[in-house]
Tab-separated table of C-alpha atoms in Angstrom:
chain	number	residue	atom	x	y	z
A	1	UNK	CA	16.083	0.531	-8.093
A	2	UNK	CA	13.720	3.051	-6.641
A	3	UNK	CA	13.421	3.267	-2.786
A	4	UNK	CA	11.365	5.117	-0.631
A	5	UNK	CA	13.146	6.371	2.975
A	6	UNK	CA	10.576	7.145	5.359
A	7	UNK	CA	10.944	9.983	8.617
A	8	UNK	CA	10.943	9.386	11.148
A	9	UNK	CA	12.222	5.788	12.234
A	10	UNK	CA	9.995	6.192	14.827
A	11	UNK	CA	7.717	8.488	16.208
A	12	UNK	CA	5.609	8.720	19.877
A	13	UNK	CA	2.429	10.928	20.326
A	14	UNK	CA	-0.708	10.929	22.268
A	15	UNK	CA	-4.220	9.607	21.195
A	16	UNK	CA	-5.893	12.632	19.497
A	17	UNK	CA	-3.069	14.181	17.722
A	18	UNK	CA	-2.134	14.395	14.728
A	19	UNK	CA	0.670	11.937	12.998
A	20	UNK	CA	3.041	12.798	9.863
A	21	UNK	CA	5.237	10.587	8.671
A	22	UNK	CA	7.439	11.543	5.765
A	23	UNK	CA	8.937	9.667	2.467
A	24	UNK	CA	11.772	10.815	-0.098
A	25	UNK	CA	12.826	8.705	-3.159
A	26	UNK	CA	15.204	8.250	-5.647
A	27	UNK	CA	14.474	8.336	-9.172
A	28	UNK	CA	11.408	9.072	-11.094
A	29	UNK	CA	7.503	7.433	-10.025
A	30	UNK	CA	4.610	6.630	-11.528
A	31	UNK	CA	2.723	6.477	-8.294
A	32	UNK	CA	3.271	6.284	-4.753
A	33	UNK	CA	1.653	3.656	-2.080
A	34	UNK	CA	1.253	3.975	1.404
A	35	UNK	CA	0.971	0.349	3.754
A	36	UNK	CA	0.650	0.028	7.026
A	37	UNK	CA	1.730	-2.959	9.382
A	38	UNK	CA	0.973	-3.990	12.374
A	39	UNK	CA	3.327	-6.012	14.468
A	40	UNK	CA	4.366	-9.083	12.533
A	41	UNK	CA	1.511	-9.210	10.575
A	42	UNK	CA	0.891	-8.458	6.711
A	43	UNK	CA	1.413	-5.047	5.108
A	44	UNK	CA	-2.236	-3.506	4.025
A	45	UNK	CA	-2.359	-0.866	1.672
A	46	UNK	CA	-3.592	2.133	2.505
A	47	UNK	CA	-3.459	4.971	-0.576
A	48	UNK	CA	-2.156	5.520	-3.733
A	49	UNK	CA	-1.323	8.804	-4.954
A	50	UNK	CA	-0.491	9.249	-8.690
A	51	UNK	CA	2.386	11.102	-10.367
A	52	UNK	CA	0.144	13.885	-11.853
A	53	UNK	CA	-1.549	14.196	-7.986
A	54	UNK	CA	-0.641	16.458	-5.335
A	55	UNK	CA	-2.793	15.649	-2.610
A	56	UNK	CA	-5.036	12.694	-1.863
A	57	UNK	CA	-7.458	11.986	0.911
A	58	UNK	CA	-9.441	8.641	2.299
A	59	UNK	CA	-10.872	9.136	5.815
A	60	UNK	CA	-8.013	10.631	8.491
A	61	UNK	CA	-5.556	9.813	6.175
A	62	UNK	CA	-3.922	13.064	3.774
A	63	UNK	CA	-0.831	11.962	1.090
A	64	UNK	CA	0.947	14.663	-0.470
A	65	UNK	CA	3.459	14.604	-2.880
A	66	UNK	CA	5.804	16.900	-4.398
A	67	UNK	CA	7.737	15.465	-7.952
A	68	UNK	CA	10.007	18.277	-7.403
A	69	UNK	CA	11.227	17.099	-4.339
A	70	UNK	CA	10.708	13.433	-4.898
A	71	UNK	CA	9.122	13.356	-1.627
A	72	UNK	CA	5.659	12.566	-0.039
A	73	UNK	CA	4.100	12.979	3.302
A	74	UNK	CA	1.322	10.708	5.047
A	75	UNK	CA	-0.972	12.811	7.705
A	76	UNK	CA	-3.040	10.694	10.060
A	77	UNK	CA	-5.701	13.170	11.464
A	78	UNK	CA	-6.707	12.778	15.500
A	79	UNK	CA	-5.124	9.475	16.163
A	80	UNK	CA	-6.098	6.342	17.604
A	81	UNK	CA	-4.654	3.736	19.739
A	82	UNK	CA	-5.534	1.451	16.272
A	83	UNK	CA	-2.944	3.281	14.377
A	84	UNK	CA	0.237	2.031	16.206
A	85	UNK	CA	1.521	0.205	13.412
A	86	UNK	CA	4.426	0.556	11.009
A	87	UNK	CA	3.712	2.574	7.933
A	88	UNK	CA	6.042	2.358	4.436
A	89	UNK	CA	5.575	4.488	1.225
A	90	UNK	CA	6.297	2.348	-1.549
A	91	UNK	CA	6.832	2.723	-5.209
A	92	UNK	CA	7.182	1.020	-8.168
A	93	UNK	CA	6.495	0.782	-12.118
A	94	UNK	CA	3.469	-0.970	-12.129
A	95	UNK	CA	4.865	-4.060	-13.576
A	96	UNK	CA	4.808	-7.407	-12.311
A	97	UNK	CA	8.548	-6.889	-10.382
A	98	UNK	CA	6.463	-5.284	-7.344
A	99	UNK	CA	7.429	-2.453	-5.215
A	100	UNK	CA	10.178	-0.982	-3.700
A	101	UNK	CA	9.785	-0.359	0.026
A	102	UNK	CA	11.365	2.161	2.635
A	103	UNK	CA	12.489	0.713	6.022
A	104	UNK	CA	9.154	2.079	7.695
A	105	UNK	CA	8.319	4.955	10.670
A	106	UNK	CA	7.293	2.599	13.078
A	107	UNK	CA	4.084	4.895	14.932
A	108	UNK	CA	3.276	4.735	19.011
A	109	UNK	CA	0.130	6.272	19.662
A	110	UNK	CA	0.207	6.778	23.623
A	111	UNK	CA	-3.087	6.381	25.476
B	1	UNK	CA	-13.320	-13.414	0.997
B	2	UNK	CA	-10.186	-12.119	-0.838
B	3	UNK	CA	-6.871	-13.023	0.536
B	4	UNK	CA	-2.948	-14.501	0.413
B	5	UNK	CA	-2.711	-17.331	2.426
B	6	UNK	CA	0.291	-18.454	3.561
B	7	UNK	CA	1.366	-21.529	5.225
B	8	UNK	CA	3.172	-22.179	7.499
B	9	UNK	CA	3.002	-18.916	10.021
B	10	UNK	CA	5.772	-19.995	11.773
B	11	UNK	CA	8.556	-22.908	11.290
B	12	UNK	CA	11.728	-23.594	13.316
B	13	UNK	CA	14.450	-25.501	11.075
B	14	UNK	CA	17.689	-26.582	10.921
B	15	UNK	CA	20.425	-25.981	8.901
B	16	UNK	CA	20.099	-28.205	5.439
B	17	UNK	CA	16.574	-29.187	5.465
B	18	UNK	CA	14.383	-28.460	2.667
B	19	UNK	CA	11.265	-26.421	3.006
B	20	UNK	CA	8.363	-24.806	0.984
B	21	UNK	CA	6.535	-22.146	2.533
B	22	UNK	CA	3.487	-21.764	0.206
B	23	UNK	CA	1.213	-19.030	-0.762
B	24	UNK	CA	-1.870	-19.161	-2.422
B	25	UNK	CA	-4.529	-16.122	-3.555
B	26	UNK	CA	-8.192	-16.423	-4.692
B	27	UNK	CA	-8.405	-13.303	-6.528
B	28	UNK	CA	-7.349	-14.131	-9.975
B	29	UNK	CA	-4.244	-11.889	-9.455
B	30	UNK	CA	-1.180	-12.453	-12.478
B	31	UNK	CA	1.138	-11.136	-10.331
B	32	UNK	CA	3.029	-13.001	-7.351
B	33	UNK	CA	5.935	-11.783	-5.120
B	34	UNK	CA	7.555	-12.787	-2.273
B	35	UNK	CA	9.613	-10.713	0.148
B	36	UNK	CA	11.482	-11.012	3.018
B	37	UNK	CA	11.602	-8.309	5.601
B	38	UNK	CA	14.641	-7.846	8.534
B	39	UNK	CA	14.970	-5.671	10.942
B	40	UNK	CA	17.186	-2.325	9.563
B	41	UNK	CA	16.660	-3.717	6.104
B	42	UNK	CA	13.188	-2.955	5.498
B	43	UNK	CA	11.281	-5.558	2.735
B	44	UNK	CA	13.133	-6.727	-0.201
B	45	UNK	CA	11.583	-8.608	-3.330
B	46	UNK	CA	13.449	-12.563	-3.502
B	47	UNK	CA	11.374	-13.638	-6.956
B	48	UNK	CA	8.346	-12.467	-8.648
B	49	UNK	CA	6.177	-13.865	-11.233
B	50	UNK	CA	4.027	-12.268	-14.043
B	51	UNK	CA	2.013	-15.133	-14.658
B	52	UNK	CA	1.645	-19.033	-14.701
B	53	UNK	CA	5.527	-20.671	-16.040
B	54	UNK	CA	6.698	-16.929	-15.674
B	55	UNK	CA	9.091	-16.217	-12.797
B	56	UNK	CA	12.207	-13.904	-12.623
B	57	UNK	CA	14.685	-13.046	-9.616
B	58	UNK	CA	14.068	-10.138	-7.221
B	59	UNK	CA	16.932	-8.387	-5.256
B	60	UNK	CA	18.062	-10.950	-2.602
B	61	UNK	CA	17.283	-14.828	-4.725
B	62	UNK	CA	20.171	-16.074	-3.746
B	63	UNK	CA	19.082	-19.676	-1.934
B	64	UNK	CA	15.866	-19.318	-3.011
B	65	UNK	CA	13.522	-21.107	-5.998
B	66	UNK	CA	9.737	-20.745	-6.797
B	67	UNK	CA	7.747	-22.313	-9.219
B	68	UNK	CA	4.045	-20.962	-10.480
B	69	UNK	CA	2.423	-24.380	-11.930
B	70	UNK	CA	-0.623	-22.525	-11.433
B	71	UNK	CA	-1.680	-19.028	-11.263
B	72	UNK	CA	-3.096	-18.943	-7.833
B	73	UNK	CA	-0.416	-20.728	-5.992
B	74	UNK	CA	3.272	-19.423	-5.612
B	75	UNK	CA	5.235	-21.840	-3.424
B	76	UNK	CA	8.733	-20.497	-2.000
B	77	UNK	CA	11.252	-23.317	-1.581
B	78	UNK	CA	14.768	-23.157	0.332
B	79	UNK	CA	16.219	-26.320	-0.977
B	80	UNK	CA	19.217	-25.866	2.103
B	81	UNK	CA	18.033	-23.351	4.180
B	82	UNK	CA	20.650	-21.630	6.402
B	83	UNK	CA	20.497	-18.964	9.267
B	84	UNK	CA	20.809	-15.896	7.517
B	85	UNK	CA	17.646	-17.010	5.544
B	86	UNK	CA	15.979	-16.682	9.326
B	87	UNK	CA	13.476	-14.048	8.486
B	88	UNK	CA	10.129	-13.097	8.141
B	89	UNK	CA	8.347	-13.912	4.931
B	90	UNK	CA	5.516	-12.439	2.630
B	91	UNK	CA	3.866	-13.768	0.332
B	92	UNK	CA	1.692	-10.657	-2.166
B	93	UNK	CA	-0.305	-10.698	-5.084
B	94	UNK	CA	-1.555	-7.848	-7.870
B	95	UNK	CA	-3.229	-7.052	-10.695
B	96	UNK	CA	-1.460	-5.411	-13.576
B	97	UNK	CA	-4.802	-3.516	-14.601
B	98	UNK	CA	-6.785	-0.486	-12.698
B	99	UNK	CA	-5.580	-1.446	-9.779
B	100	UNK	CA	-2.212	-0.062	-10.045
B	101	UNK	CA	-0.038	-2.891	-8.742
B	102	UNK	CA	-1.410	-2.501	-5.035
B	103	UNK	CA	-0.184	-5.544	-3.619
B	104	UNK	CA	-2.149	-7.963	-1.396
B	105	UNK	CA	-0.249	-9.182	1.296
B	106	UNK	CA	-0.226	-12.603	3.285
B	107	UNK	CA	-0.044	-12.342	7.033
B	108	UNK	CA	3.402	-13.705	6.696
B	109	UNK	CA	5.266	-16.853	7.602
B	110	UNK	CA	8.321	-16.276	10.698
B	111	UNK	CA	11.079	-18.442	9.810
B	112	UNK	CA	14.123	-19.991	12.257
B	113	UNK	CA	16.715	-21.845	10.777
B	114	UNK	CA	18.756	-23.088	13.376
């Protein structure tokens, strides 16, 4: 099946910079989903980036992704204390069997 | 307001006793999963279901069964739960149209089988 591994496992920065987590997979996509989660709770999606797209943007968040490279990276833009959370790319064929997830960077945003 | 609800949040069992965690959504969604997520291991899909009477296995159903009587509800059931089914527990729903197959997750339901 197709997985997404996510880089870091985990990373640490300050309030204010800037965040980029990064995603390779396996075999060939359709799209690609980004989720966030915060401690314990329920994954929320956050962007979906299409096959035939290279970049995508929605607020501080950036997703690009390179086909060539089966790989995608998430940029979150002057962070907050709000994004410490867990964040997993995702991908899947659009049917009804759901998505495969990586294991997560799990994201510490120092005050 | 849409949403997965699941129920319980959290239940400590033993070894043996039957349970149903259950999961409904209010947005008319045909699709249904549930995963279970552990620590090093990421989420992984148990069952799925397309649409009402229509369920097939994920990657980890073993000790699992779900039903879909109805298309809003999705109940999980561990007919003799044991402790490596001690987990954390999602519930999601999705669309099959514009939407992509974004999934809508529950908040999630933390198990204990003791």
């Amino acid at each position: 099946s197709q997985q997404g591994e996510e880089d870091p496992q985990a990373l640490s920065i300050q309030e204010g910079e800037n965040a980029t987590m990064n995603c390779s997979y396996k075999t060939s996509i359709n799209n690609l989903q980004w989720y966030r989660q915060n401690s314990g709770r329920g994954l929320v999606h956050l962007i979906l980036i299409r096959s035939n797209e290279r970049e995508k943007h929605s607020g501080r968040l950036r997703v690009t992704l390179d086909t060539s490279k089966k790989s995608s990276s998430l940029l979150i833009t002057a962070s907050r204390a709000a994004d410490t959370a867990s964040y997993f790319c995702a991908t899947g064929g659009g049917g009804a069997d759901g998505l495969t997830f990586g294991k997560g960077t799990h994201l510490i945003i120092q005050p | 307001e849409a949403q997965v609800t699941q129920n319980p949040r959290y239940l400590i069992t033993v070894t043996g006793k039957k349970l149903t965690v259950t999961c409904s959504q209010n947005m008319n969604h045909e699709y249904m999963s549930w995963y279970r997520q552990d620590p090093g291991l990421g989420l992984r899909q148990i069952y799925y279901s397309m649409n009402v009477e229509v369920t097939d296995k994920g990657d980890v159903p073993e000790g699992y069964k779900v039903s879909r009587k109805e298309k809003r509800n999705f109940p999980l059931i561990l007919e003799s739960p044991s402790p490596n089914q001690t987990s954390l527990y999602f519930c999601a729903s999705s669309s099959p149209g514009l939407a992509k197959n974004i999934q809508y997750f529950g908040a999630g339901t933390r198990l204990s089988v003791l």
